[in-house]
Structures are given as C-alpha cells and as structure tokens.
Amino acid sequence: MQLSEAQLADFEDGGWILLKELFSPEEVAVLMDDVPRIFALRREEVVREKDGKTPRTAFAAQYYSEPFRRLSRHPRLVEPVSQILGGPVYVHQFKINAKAAFDGDVWQWHQDYGTWSRDDGMPEARALNIALFLEDVTACNGPLMLIPDSHRDGVLGAGHDRATTSYPLWTLDQETVTALAAEKGMVAPLGKAGSVLMFHGNLVHGSPGNMSPYSRTIVYISACHVDNHIRKFQRPEWIAHRDFTAIDCLPDDCLTAPN
Ligand code: SIN
Ligand code: MN
C-alpha cells in the first residue's frame, strides 16, 4: 500500500497521519483474540503497572504470538513506512500497550527518538512509530496526545524519569511542553479499532491515565531505516532489537488467511 502525495505532505508538515479503519474488524479480532493470553504471561517482556498486576505493555510480542508475528510483516504497515523513510526498514521495537480500564497509567511527555538516540545509539531520526488501534480510541480512554510539527525541533532536553510509572522514560519538562504547545497546539487523534496512526520519531507525545471502564489496546511498531540501525546495545534485545534485516512483507491477507 502506498501513501498519496497529500498524505506524505501531511506527514512531513505535521509529523503524523491517521489512516482511519485501515484494518477490518475481522483482522483486528484475530489480533485481539491473542491479547488476553499475552497479557497473562509471566515473562520479563510483559511489564506491569506500579500495582504489580495490571498489564502496561508487552514488548516483542511478535516473538511469542503468531498473529502479531504476521502483523510485524504486514504490507499495509511496512510499505508506507518504507515510503516515508525512503528505503527498507527493520523492526526496532514492538509493543502492545494495554492502557487498561481504570488502572492504565500515564505515559509522560516524551520523544521516542530521544530514547533511541540516548539509550540505543540510533544515528538519526530516520525511524517512526506505527500505532494500530486494536480498540476504539476515544476522548475518554487515555488517547495519545501529540504536539504537531514538534518533530522539527530535534532532540529536546529530557530527564530520566524512573519514578512516575513502572517504566523508566526520558521525559520533557513542563516548561518545554508549555512553550511548544503555545506555538504549535496539541491534538488527540481519535479513531475506531483498525485505525493506524503513524508519527515521526521526534514528535512530542504522551497520554493521560485511563479512568474509564474502556481499555485502549494499541500495538506499536517502531520501524527504522536499515542503514540507521542502532549502535549501542545496553538495553535488552526484547526492548531494542538487534536483527537489522529488512522486513520481508507477507501477503495483504496474512491475518485472515494465514498460509
Ligand atoms: C508510547 O509513547 O510509547 C506509548 C504511549 C501510549 O500508548 O499512550
Ligand atoms: Mn512514545
């Protein structure tokens, strides 16, 4: 699947695009069917919230889930990313974020490339996030919030926050976010399950806690140009992958008609 000139221009301008209902309810159901099993696993890749019970994120699920393995090679995701990044891409990180009903915690303001650069030695911001909504994302269940156009500001100063949530993150301070938002505004792209949000590695984003009774499962693939692979290997392989092989796409119907 190829993005139109207008979609490419939108991505370049704002640093993000939303492709509404790119995956069908049947395709989403194939993925969602495996999510309870994944979040119930007691393995290091499945990170819990501070309460020690609620699932927060399941890293590297493409290694232990057949539907998510197929998703990680899906042409509807991989081809547009290759188009944006101008060549073959590999999976740098893969995670399913739960944002559980009532107990899903905040993701503080941050830039992903800030972490990829500082912790993983990724040379340039030639990497981006694909977020596939596996449940409806509404104003009520902790949607992602983005500062449009913030991808042009490079890597901003950040502090390593190990206290706020169960997962350490390089986060931006309130002054930085206030100044950026005053200049560029803020958006919270909402959409039905099956919608796909793509956003630049330097785009400033975060999400509030989920106090609603609706969970907000999103699967994220962070894709990087193969030439721009990471140089530093201090984080576990299941957080920052070390297989820099270009993704070899499966057929478009790989979720519903697996071979
Ligand atoms: C992230 O930025 O890595 C996760 C944000 C979210 O799922 O709300
Ligand atoms: Mn992020």
PDB file of C-alpha atoms and ligand atoms in Angstrom:
ATOM      1  CA  MET A   1       0.000   0.000   0.000  1.00  0.00           C
ATOM      2  CA  GLN A   2       1.324   3.413  -0.955  1.00  0.00           C
ATOM      3  CA  LEU A   3       0.514   6.773   0.651  1.00  0.00           C
ATOM      4  CA  SER A   4      -0.766   9.582  -1.585  1.00  0.00           C
ATOM      5  CA  GLU A   5       1.231  12.748  -2.202  1.00  0.00           C
ATOM      6  CA  ALA A   6      -1.215  14.595   0.098  1.00  0.00           C
ATOM      7  CA  GLN A   7      -0.685  12.056   2.918  1.00  0.00           C
ATOM      8  CA  LEU A   8       3.089  12.284   2.534  1.00  0.00           C
ATOM      9  CA  ALA A   9       2.868  16.085   2.666  1.00  0.00           C
ATOM     10  CA  ASP A  10       0.686  15.916   5.801  1.00  0.00           C
ATOM     11  CA  PHE A  11       3.226  13.644   7.477  1.00  0.00           C
ATOM     12  CA  GLU A  12       6.075  15.951   6.580  1.00  0.00           C
ATOM     13  CA  ASP A  13       4.198  19.054   7.778  1.00  0.00           C
ATOM     14  CA  GLY A  14       2.654  17.818  10.999  1.00  0.00           C
ATOM     15  CA  GLY A  15       4.804  14.775  11.793  1.00  0.00           C
ATOM     16  CA  TRP A  16       1.800  12.443  11.924  1.00  0.00           C
ATOM     17  CA  ILE A  17      -1.056  10.972   9.894  1.00  0.00           C
ATOM     18  CA  LEU A  18      -4.120   8.963  10.854  1.00  0.00           C
ATOM     19  CA  LEU A  19      -5.352   6.291   8.448  1.00  0.00           C
ATOM     20  CA  LYS A  20      -8.892   5.587   9.587  1.00  0.00           C
ATOM     21  CA  GLU A  21     -10.021   1.955   9.767  1.00  0.00           C
ATOM     22  CA  LEU A  22      -7.162   0.624   7.666  1.00  0.00           C
ATOM     23  CA  PHE A  23      -7.693  -2.843   9.167  1.00  0.00           C
ATOM     24  CA  SER A  24     -11.089  -4.582   9.159  1.00  0.00           C
ATOM     25  CA  PRO A  25     -12.943  -5.699  12.314  1.00  0.00           C
ATOM     26  CA  GLU A  26     -12.109  -9.319  11.327  1.00  0.00           C
ATOM     27  CA  GLU A  27      -8.392  -8.542  11.174  1.00  0.00           C
ATOM     28  CA  VAL A  28      -8.494  -6.684  14.486  1.00  0.00           C
ATOM     29  CA  ALA A  29     -10.348  -9.637  16.067  1.00  0.00           C
ATOM     30  CA  VAL A  30      -7.565 -12.040  15.019  1.00  0.00           C
ATOM     31  CA  LEU A  31      -5.082  -9.872  16.944  1.00  0.00           C
ATOM     32  CA  MET A  32      -7.311  -9.079  19.923  1.00  0.00           C
ATOM     33  CA  ASP A  33      -8.085 -12.764  20.411  1.00  0.00           C
ATOM     34  CA  ASP A  34      -4.481 -13.341  21.474  1.00  0.00           C
ATOM     35  CA  VAL A  35      -4.159 -10.263  23.720  1.00  0.00           C
ATOM     36  CA  PRO A  36      -5.561 -11.755  26.978  1.00  0.00           C
ATOM     37  CA  ARG A  37      -3.154 -14.702  26.678  1.00  0.00           C
ATOM     38  CA  ILE A  38      -0.223 -12.360  26.067  1.00  0.00           C
ATOM     39  CA  PHE A  39      -1.004 -10.057  28.996  1.00  0.00           C
ATOM     40  CA  ALA A  40      -1.450 -13.054  31.306  1.00  0.00           C
ATOM     41  CA  LEU A  41       2.063 -14.307  30.573  1.00  0.00           C
ATOM     42  CA  ARG A  42       4.549 -14.003  33.401  1.00  0.00           C
ATOM     43  CA  ARG A  43       7.660 -13.175  31.427  1.00  0.00           C
ATOM     44  CA  GLU A  44      10.036 -10.228  31.547  1.00  0.00           C
ATOM     45  CA  GLU A  45       8.728  -8.719  28.298  1.00  0.00           C
ATOM     46  CA  VAL A  46       5.291  -8.161  29.878  1.00  0.00           C
ATOM     47  CA  VAL A  47       5.659  -5.067  32.039  1.00  0.00           C
ATOM     48  CA  ARG A  48       3.035  -4.406  34.740  1.00  0.00           C
ATOM     49  CA  GLU A  49       1.845  -1.085  36.130  1.00  0.00           C
ATOM     50  CA  LYS A  50       3.047   0.023  39.558  1.00  0.00           C
ATOM     51  CA  ASP A  51       0.381  -2.141  41.232  1.00  0.00           C
ATOM     52  CA  GLY A  52       2.336  -5.175  40.000  1.00  0.00           C
ATOM     53  CA  LYS A  53      -0.812  -6.685  38.427  1.00  0.00           C
ATOM     54  CA  THR A  54      -2.256  -4.554  35.643  1.00  0.00           C
ATOM     55  CA  PRO A  55      -0.525  -5.119  32.301  1.00  0.00           C
ATOM     56  CA  ARG A  56       1.152  -1.990  30.958  1.00  0.00           C
ATOM     57  CA  THR A  57       2.993  -3.163  27.873  1.00  0.00           C
ATOM     58  CA  ALA A  58       4.050  -6.407  26.235  1.00  0.00           C
ATOM     59  CA  PHE A  59       7.351  -5.982  24.422  1.00  0.00           C
ATOM     60  CA  ALA A  60       8.458  -8.135  21.487  1.00  0.00           C
ATOM     61  CA  ALA A  61       5.094  -9.909  21.215  1.00  0.00           C
ATOM     62  CA  GLN A  62       5.897 -10.746  17.581  1.00  0.00           C
ATOM     63  CA  TYR A  63       8.315 -13.356  19.014  1.00  0.00           C
ATOM     64  CA  TYR A  64       5.686 -15.222  21.057  1.00  0.00           C
ATOM     65  CA  SER A  65       2.397 -14.570  19.253  1.00  0.00           C
ATOM     66  CA  GLU A  66       1.650 -15.877  15.763  1.00  0.00           C
ATOM     67  CA  PRO A  67      -0.923 -13.163  14.842  1.00  0.00           C
ATOM     68  CA  PHE A  68       1.442 -10.408  15.986  1.00  0.00           C
ATOM     69  CA  ARG A  69       4.359 -12.061  14.152  1.00  0.00           C
ATOM     70  CA  ARG A  70       2.298 -11.749  10.983  1.00  0.00           C
ATOM     71  CA  LEU A  71       1.335  -8.158  11.788  1.00  0.00           C
ATOM     72  CA  SER A  72       5.025  -7.233  12.126  1.00  0.00           C
ATOM     73  CA  ARG A  73       5.423  -8.141   8.444  1.00  0.00           C
ATOM     74  CA  HIS A  74       2.185  -6.621   7.194  1.00  0.00           C
ATOM     75  CA  PRO A  75       2.477  -4.729   3.875  1.00  0.00           C
ATOM     76  CA  ARG A  76      -0.219  -2.228   4.872  1.00  0.00           C
ATOM     77  CA  LEU A  77       2.124  -1.033   7.618  1.00  0.00           C
ATOM     78  CA  VAL A  78       5.574  -1.698   6.238  1.00  0.00           C
ATOM     79  CA  GLU A  79       5.163  -0.260   2.736  1.00  0.00           C
ATOM     80  CA  PRO A  80       4.019   3.234   3.816  1.00  0.00           C
ATOM     81  CA  VAL A  81       6.833   3.402   6.351  1.00  0.00           C
ATOM     82  CA  SER A  82       9.414   2.429   3.719  1.00  0.00           C
ATOM     83  CA  GLN A  83       7.941   5.115   1.511  1.00  0.00           C
ATOM     84  CA  ILE A  84       8.273   7.772   4.233  1.00  0.00           C
ATOM     85  CA  LEU A  85      11.777   6.697   5.286  1.00  0.00           C
ATOM     86  CA  GLY A  86      12.964   6.215   1.713  1.00  0.00           C
ATOM     87  CA  GLY A  87      14.058   2.580   1.768  1.00  0.00           C
ATOM     88  CA  PRO A  88      13.940  -0.770   3.537  1.00  0.00           C
ATOM     89  CA  VAL A  89      13.131  -0.823   7.250  1.00  0.00           C
ATOM     90  CA  TYR A  90      13.606  -3.188  10.184  1.00  0.00           C
ATOM     91  CA  VAL A  91      11.667  -3.504  13.452  1.00  0.00           C
ATOM     92  CA  HIS A  92      13.492  -1.600  16.188  1.00  0.00           C
ATOM     93  CA  GLN A  93      10.814  -2.115  18.822  1.00  0.00           C
ATOM     94  CA  PHE A  94       7.448  -3.835  19.020  1.00  0.00           C
ATOM     95  CA  LYS A  95       4.996  -3.471  21.892  1.00  0.00           C
ATOM     96  CA  ILE A  96       1.340  -3.839  22.778  1.00  0.00           C
ATOM     97  CA  ASN A  97       0.205  -1.152  25.206  1.00  0.00           C
ATOM     98  CA  ALA A  98      -2.755  -2.080  27.355  1.00  0.00           C
ATOM     99  CA  LYS A  99      -3.873   1.257  28.881  1.00  0.00           C
ATOM    100  CA  ALA A 100      -6.179  -0.893  30.973  1.00  0.00           C
ATOM    101  CA  ALA A 101      -9.641   0.234  32.033  1.00  0.00           C
ATOM    102  CA  PHE A 102      -9.483   2.214  35.316  1.00  0.00           C
ATOM    103  CA  ASP A 103      -5.851   1.276  36.047  1.00  0.00           C
ATOM    104  CA  GLY A 104      -3.898   2.138  32.889  1.00  0.00           C
ATOM    105  CA  ASP A 105      -1.276   4.681  33.885  1.00  0.00           C
ATOM    106  CA  VAL A 106       0.002   7.834  32.173  1.00  0.00           C
ATOM    107  CA  TRP A 107       2.762   7.952  29.535  1.00  0.00           C
ATOM    108  CA  GLN A 108       4.609  11.175  30.300  1.00  0.00           C
ATOM    109  CA  TRP A 109       5.537  13.719  27.622  1.00  0.00           C
ATOM    110  CA  HIS A 110       8.442  12.415  25.565  1.00  0.00           C
ATOM    111  CA  GLN A 111      10.013  11.891  22.170  1.00  0.00           C
ATOM    112  CA  ASP A 112      10.790   8.311  21.186  1.00  0.00           C
ATOM    113  CA  TYR A 113      13.878   9.216  19.192  1.00  0.00           C
ATOM    114  CA  GLY A 114      15.259  10.905  22.320  1.00  0.00           C
ATOM    115  CA  THR A 115      15.401   7.436  23.895  1.00  0.00           C
ATOM    116  CA  TRP A 116      16.542   5.667  20.736  1.00  0.00           C
ATOM    117  CA  SER A 117      19.379   8.144  20.396  1.00  0.00           C
ATOM    118  CA  ARG A 118      20.470   8.301  24.063  1.00  0.00           C
ATOM    119  CA  ASP A 119      19.968   4.655  25.041  1.00  0.00           C
ATOM    120  CA  ASP A 120      20.386   2.791  21.760  1.00  0.00           C
ATOM    121  CA  GLY A 121      22.817   4.951  19.754  1.00  0.00           C
ATOM    122  CA  MET A 122      20.478   5.281  16.771  1.00  0.00           C
ATOM    123  CA  PRO A 123      22.354   7.710  14.492  1.00  0.00           C
ATOM    124  CA  GLU A 124      19.468   9.763  13.050  1.00  0.00           C
ATOM    125  CA  ALA A 125      15.716  10.220  13.466  1.00  0.00           C
ATOM    126  CA  ARG A 126      15.088   8.063  10.390  1.00  0.00           C
ATOM    127  CA  ALA A 127      12.602   5.962  12.313  1.00  0.00           C
ATOM    128  CA  LEU A 128       8.958   6.271  13.167  1.00  0.00           C
ATOM    129  CA  ASN A 129       6.082   4.731  15.052  1.00  0.00           C
ATOM    130  CA  ILE A 130       3.117   2.910  13.653  1.00  0.00           C
ATOM    131  CA  ALA A 131       0.252   2.657  16.139  1.00  0.00           C
ATOM    132  CA  LEU A 132      -2.559   0.277  15.215  1.00  0.00           C
ATOM    133  CA  PHE A 133      -5.630   0.826  17.392  1.00  0.00           C
ATOM    134  CA  LEU A 134      -6.954  -2.568  18.485  1.00  0.00           C
ATOM    135  CA  GLU A 135      -9.841  -0.934  20.354  1.00  0.00           C
ATOM    136  CA  ASP A 136     -11.637   2.344  19.745  1.00  0.00           C
ATOM    137  CA  VAL A 137      -9.585   5.300  20.954  1.00  0.00           C
ATOM    138  CA  THR A 138     -11.913   7.919  22.398  1.00  0.00           C
ATOM    139  CA  ALA A 139     -11.625  11.139  24.381  1.00  0.00           C
ATOM    140  CA  CYS A 140     -12.330   9.045  27.498  1.00  0.00           C
ATOM    141  CA  ASN A 141      -9.861   6.143  27.488  1.00  0.00           C
ATOM    142  CA  GLY A 142      -6.473   7.873  27.569  1.00  0.00           C
ATOM    143  CA  PRO A 143      -5.837   8.813  23.928  1.00  0.00           C
ATOM    144  CA  LEU A 144      -2.390   9.683  22.689  1.00  0.00           C
ATOM    145  CA  MET A 145      -1.803  13.437  22.630  1.00  0.00           C
ATOM    146  CA  LEU A 146       0.613  14.897  20.105  1.00  0.00           C
ATOM    147  CA  ILE A 147       2.244  18.275  19.551  1.00  0.00           C
ATOM    148  CA  PRO A 148       2.016  18.661  15.778  1.00  0.00           C
ATOM    149  CA  ASP A 149       5.128  19.863  13.999  1.00  0.00           C
ATOM    150  CA  SER A 150       7.312  19.247  17.072  1.00  0.00           C
ATOM    151  CA  HIS A 151       9.331  16.726  15.024  1.00  0.00           C
ATOM    152  CA  ARG A 152      11.172  19.680  13.501  1.00  0.00           C
ATOM    153  CA  ASP A 153      12.707  20.739  16.798  1.00  0.00           C
ATOM    154  CA  GLY A 154      15.264  17.933  17.006  1.00  0.00           C
ATOM    155  CA  VAL A 155      16.017  16.106  20.236  1.00  0.00           C
ATOM    156  CA  LEU A 156      14.886  18.242  23.176  1.00  0.00           C
ATOM    157  CA  GLY A 157      16.413  18.205  26.634  1.00  0.00           C
ATOM    158  CA  ALA A 158      14.932  15.449  28.798  1.00  0.00           C
ATOM    159  CA  GLY A 159      15.294  13.928  32.233  1.00  0.00           C
ATOM    160  CA  HIS A 160      15.287  10.211  33.001  1.00  0.00           C
ATOM    161  CA  ASP A 161      12.119   9.618  35.000  1.00  0.00           C
ATOM    162  CA  ARG A 162      12.243   6.314  36.893  1.00  0.00           C
ATOM    163  CA  ALA A 163       9.630   7.296  39.470  1.00  0.00           C
ATOM    164  CA  THR A 164       6.344   8.318  37.873  1.00  0.00           C
ATOM    165  CA  THR A 165       5.404   4.966  36.330  1.00  0.00           C
ATOM    166  CA  SER A 166       6.728   1.417  36.402  1.00  0.00           C
ATOM    167  CA  TYR A 167       8.671   2.004  33.168  1.00  0.00           C
ATOM    168  CA  PRO A 168      11.648   4.425  33.015  1.00  0.00           C
ATOM    169  CA  LEU A 169      11.341   7.101  30.339  1.00  0.00           C
ATOM    170  CA  TRP A 170      13.258  10.149  29.109  1.00  0.00           C
ATOM    171  CA  THR A 171      10.630  12.837  29.706  1.00  0.00           C
ATOM    172  CA  LEU A 172      10.240  16.512  28.830  1.00  0.00           C
ATOM    173  CA  ASP A 173       9.652  19.131  31.486  1.00  0.00           C
ATOM    174  CA  GLN A 174       6.543  21.274  31.779  1.00  0.00           C
ATOM    175  CA  GLU A 175       8.267  24.448  30.536  1.00  0.00           C
ATOM    176  CA  THR A 176       9.292  22.729  27.293  1.00  0.00           C
ATOM    177  CA  VAL A 177       5.821  21.301  26.680  1.00  0.00           C
ATOM    178  CA  THR A 178       4.146  24.621  27.544  1.00  0.00           C
ATOM    179  CA  ALA A 179       6.315  26.561  25.104  1.00  0.00           C
ATOM    180  CA  LEU A 180       5.869  24.040  22.298  1.00  0.00           C
ATOM    181  CA  ALA A 181       2.109  23.815  22.803  1.00  0.00           C
ATOM    182  CA  ALA A 182       1.775  27.618  22.822  1.00  0.00           C
ATOM    183  CA  GLU A 183       3.442  27.703  19.428  1.00  0.00           C
ATOM    184  CA  LYS A 184       2.069  24.575  17.780  1.00  0.00           C
ATOM    185  CA  GLY A 185      -1.057  23.480  19.672  1.00  0.00           C
ATOM    186  CA  MET A 186      -1.958  19.944  20.638  1.00  0.00           C
ATOM    187  CA  VAL A 187      -4.100  17.194  19.120  1.00  0.00           C
ATOM    188  CA  ALA A 188      -5.507  13.864  20.272  1.00  0.00           C
ATOM    189  CA  PRO A 189      -6.241  11.757  17.185  1.00  0.00           C
ATOM    190  CA  LEU A 190      -9.232   9.520  17.889  1.00  0.00           C
ATOM    191  CA  GLY A 191     -10.425   6.589  15.819  1.00  0.00           C
ATOM    192  CA  LYS A 192     -12.150   3.284  15.687  1.00  0.00           C
ATOM    193  CA  ALA A 193     -10.353  -0.003  16.136  1.00  0.00           C
ATOM    194  CA  GLY A 194      -8.403  -0.790  12.976  1.00  0.00           C
ATOM    195  CA  SER A 195      -7.213   2.803  12.515  1.00  0.00           C
ATOM    196  CA  VAL A 196      -3.480   3.438  12.160  1.00  0.00           C
ATOM    197  CA  LEU A 197      -1.577   6.450  13.453  1.00  0.00           C
ATOM    198  CA  MET A 198       1.915   6.994  12.081  1.00  0.00           C
ATOM    199  CA  PHE A 199       4.159   9.521  13.783  1.00  0.00           C
ATOM    200  CA  HIS A 200       7.725  10.740  13.462  1.00  0.00           C
ATOM    201  CA  GLY A 201      10.341   9.580  15.972  1.00  0.00           C
ATOM    202  CA  ASN A 202      10.876  13.142  17.194  1.00  0.00           C
ATOM    203  CA  LEU A 203       7.202  14.034  17.614  1.00  0.00           C
ATOM    204  CA  VAL A 204       6.420  15.044  21.204  1.00  0.00           C
ATOM    205  CA  HIS A 205       3.643  12.864  22.631  1.00  0.00           C
ATOM    206  CA  GLY A 206       2.159  11.369  25.777  1.00  0.00           C
ATOM    207  CA  SER A 207      -1.124  10.067  27.129  1.00  0.00           C
ATOM    208  CA  PRO A 208      -3.134  10.511  30.331  1.00  0.00           C
ATOM    209  CA  GLY A 209      -4.199   7.716  32.641  1.00  0.00           C
ATOM    210  CA  ASN A 210      -7.317   5.772  31.795  1.00  0.00           C
ATOM    211  CA  MET A 211     -10.052   6.280  34.401  1.00  0.00           C
ATOM    212  CA  SER A 212     -12.762   4.948  32.094  1.00  0.00           C
ATOM    213  CA  PRO A 213     -14.168   1.401  32.037  1.00  0.00           C
ATOM    214  CA  TYR A 214     -12.895   1.037  28.438  1.00  0.00           C
ATOM    215  CA  SER A 215      -9.453  -0.373  27.803  1.00  0.00           C
ATOM    216  CA  ARG A 216      -7.373   1.129  24.979  1.00  0.00           C
ATOM    217  CA  THR A 217      -5.178  -1.549  23.469  1.00  0.00           C
ATOM    218  CA  ILE A 218      -2.743  -0.224  20.847  1.00  0.00           C
ATOM    219  CA  VAL A 219       0.075  -2.134  19.162  1.00  0.00           C
ATOM    220  CA  TYR A 220       3.157  -0.095  18.229  1.00  0.00           C
ATOM    221  CA  ILE A 221       5.793  -0.978  15.696  1.00  0.00           C
ATOM    222  CA  SER A 222       8.817   1.291  15.732  1.00  0.00           C
ATOM    223  CA  ALA A 223      10.432   0.938  12.327  1.00  0.00           C
ATOM    224  CA  CYS A 224      13.892   2.205  11.420  1.00  0.00           C
ATOM    225  CA  HIS A 225      15.711   2.505   8.089  1.00  0.00           C
ATOM    226  CA  VAL A 226      18.150  -0.424   7.853  1.00  0.00           C
ATOM    227  CA  ASP A 227      21.132   1.920   7.331  1.00  0.00           C
ATOM    228  CA  ASN A 228      20.233   3.750  10.531  1.00  0.00           C
ATOM    229  CA  HIS A 229      20.363   0.711  12.832  1.00  0.00           C
ATOM    230  CA  ILE A 230      21.307   1.149  16.476  1.00  0.00           C
ATOM    231  CA  ARG A 231      24.973   1.119  17.528  1.00  0.00           C
ATOM    232  CA  LYS A 232      24.626   0.733  21.315  1.00  0.00           C
ATOM    233  CA  PHE A 233      23.376  -2.455  22.934  1.00  0.00           C
ATOM    234  CA  GLN A 234      22.765  -1.523  26.553  1.00  0.00           C
ATOM    235  CA  ARG A 235      19.021  -2.272  26.628  1.00  0.00           C
ATOM    236  CA  PRO A 236      17.726  -5.836  26.393  1.00  0.00           C
ATOM    237  CA  GLU A 237      17.216  -7.221  22.897  1.00  0.00           C
ATOM    238  CA  TRP A 238      13.477  -7.503  23.543  1.00  0.00           C
ATOM    239  CA  ILE A 239      13.279  -3.707  24.033  1.00  0.00           C
ATOM    240  CA  ALA A 240      15.740  -2.620  21.314  1.00  0.00           C
ATOM    241  CA  HIS A 241      16.020  -5.313  18.648  1.00  0.00           C
ATOM    242  CA  ARG A 242      19.324  -6.286  17.056  1.00  0.00           C
ATOM    243  CA  ASP A 243      18.074  -8.014  13.951  1.00  0.00           C
ATOM    244  CA  PHE A 244      18.570  -5.319  11.333  1.00  0.00           C
ATOM    245  CA  THR A 245      17.279  -7.412   8.439  1.00  0.00           C
ATOM    246  CA  ALA A 246      14.824  -5.580   6.180  1.00  0.00           C
ATOM    247  CA  ILE A 247      11.247  -6.674   6.817  1.00  0.00           C
ATOM    248  CA  ASP A 248      10.080  -9.139   4.211  1.00  0.00           C
ATOM    249  CA  CYS A 249       6.345  -8.489   3.794  1.00  0.00           C
ATOM    250  CA  LEU A 250       3.696 -11.197   3.855  1.00  0.00           C
ATOM    251  CA  PRO A 251       0.601 -11.064   1.609  1.00  0.00           C
ATOM    252  CA  ASP A 252      -2.030  -8.439   2.379  1.00  0.00           C
ATOM    253  CA  ASP A 253      -4.486 -11.048   3.702  1.00  0.00           C
ATOM    254  CA  CYS A 254      -1.921 -12.646   6.041  1.00  0.00           C
ATOM    255  CA  LEU A 255      -4.032 -12.042   9.173  1.00  0.00           C
ATOM    256  CA  THR A 256      -7.245 -13.648   7.992  1.00  0.00           C
ATOM    257  CA  ALA A 257      -5.842 -16.216   5.548  1.00  0.00           C
ATOM    258  CA  PRO A 258      -2.505 -17.289   7.016  1.00  0.00           C
ATOM    259  CA  ASN A 259      -0.511 -19.755   4.918  1.00  0.00           C
TER     260      ASN A 259
HETATM  261  C1  SIN B   1       4.407   5.481  23.989  1.00  0.00           C
HETATM  262  O1  SIN B   1       4.544   6.626  23.700  1.00  0.00           O
HETATM  263  O2  SIN B   1       5.367   4.707  23.881  1.00  0.00           O
HETATM  264  C2  SIN B   1       3.095   4.949  24.478  1.00  0.00           C
HETATM  265  C3  SIN B   1       2.027   5.931  24.610  1.00  0.00           C
HETATM  266  C4  SIN B   1       0.681   5.316  24.779  1.00  0.00           C
HETATM  267  O3  SIN B   1       0.482   4.131  24.449  1.00  0.00           O
HETATM  268  O4  SIN B   1      -0.219   6.008  25.221  1.00  0.00           O
HETATM  269 MN    MN B   2       6.450   7.021  22.731  1.00  0.00          MN
END
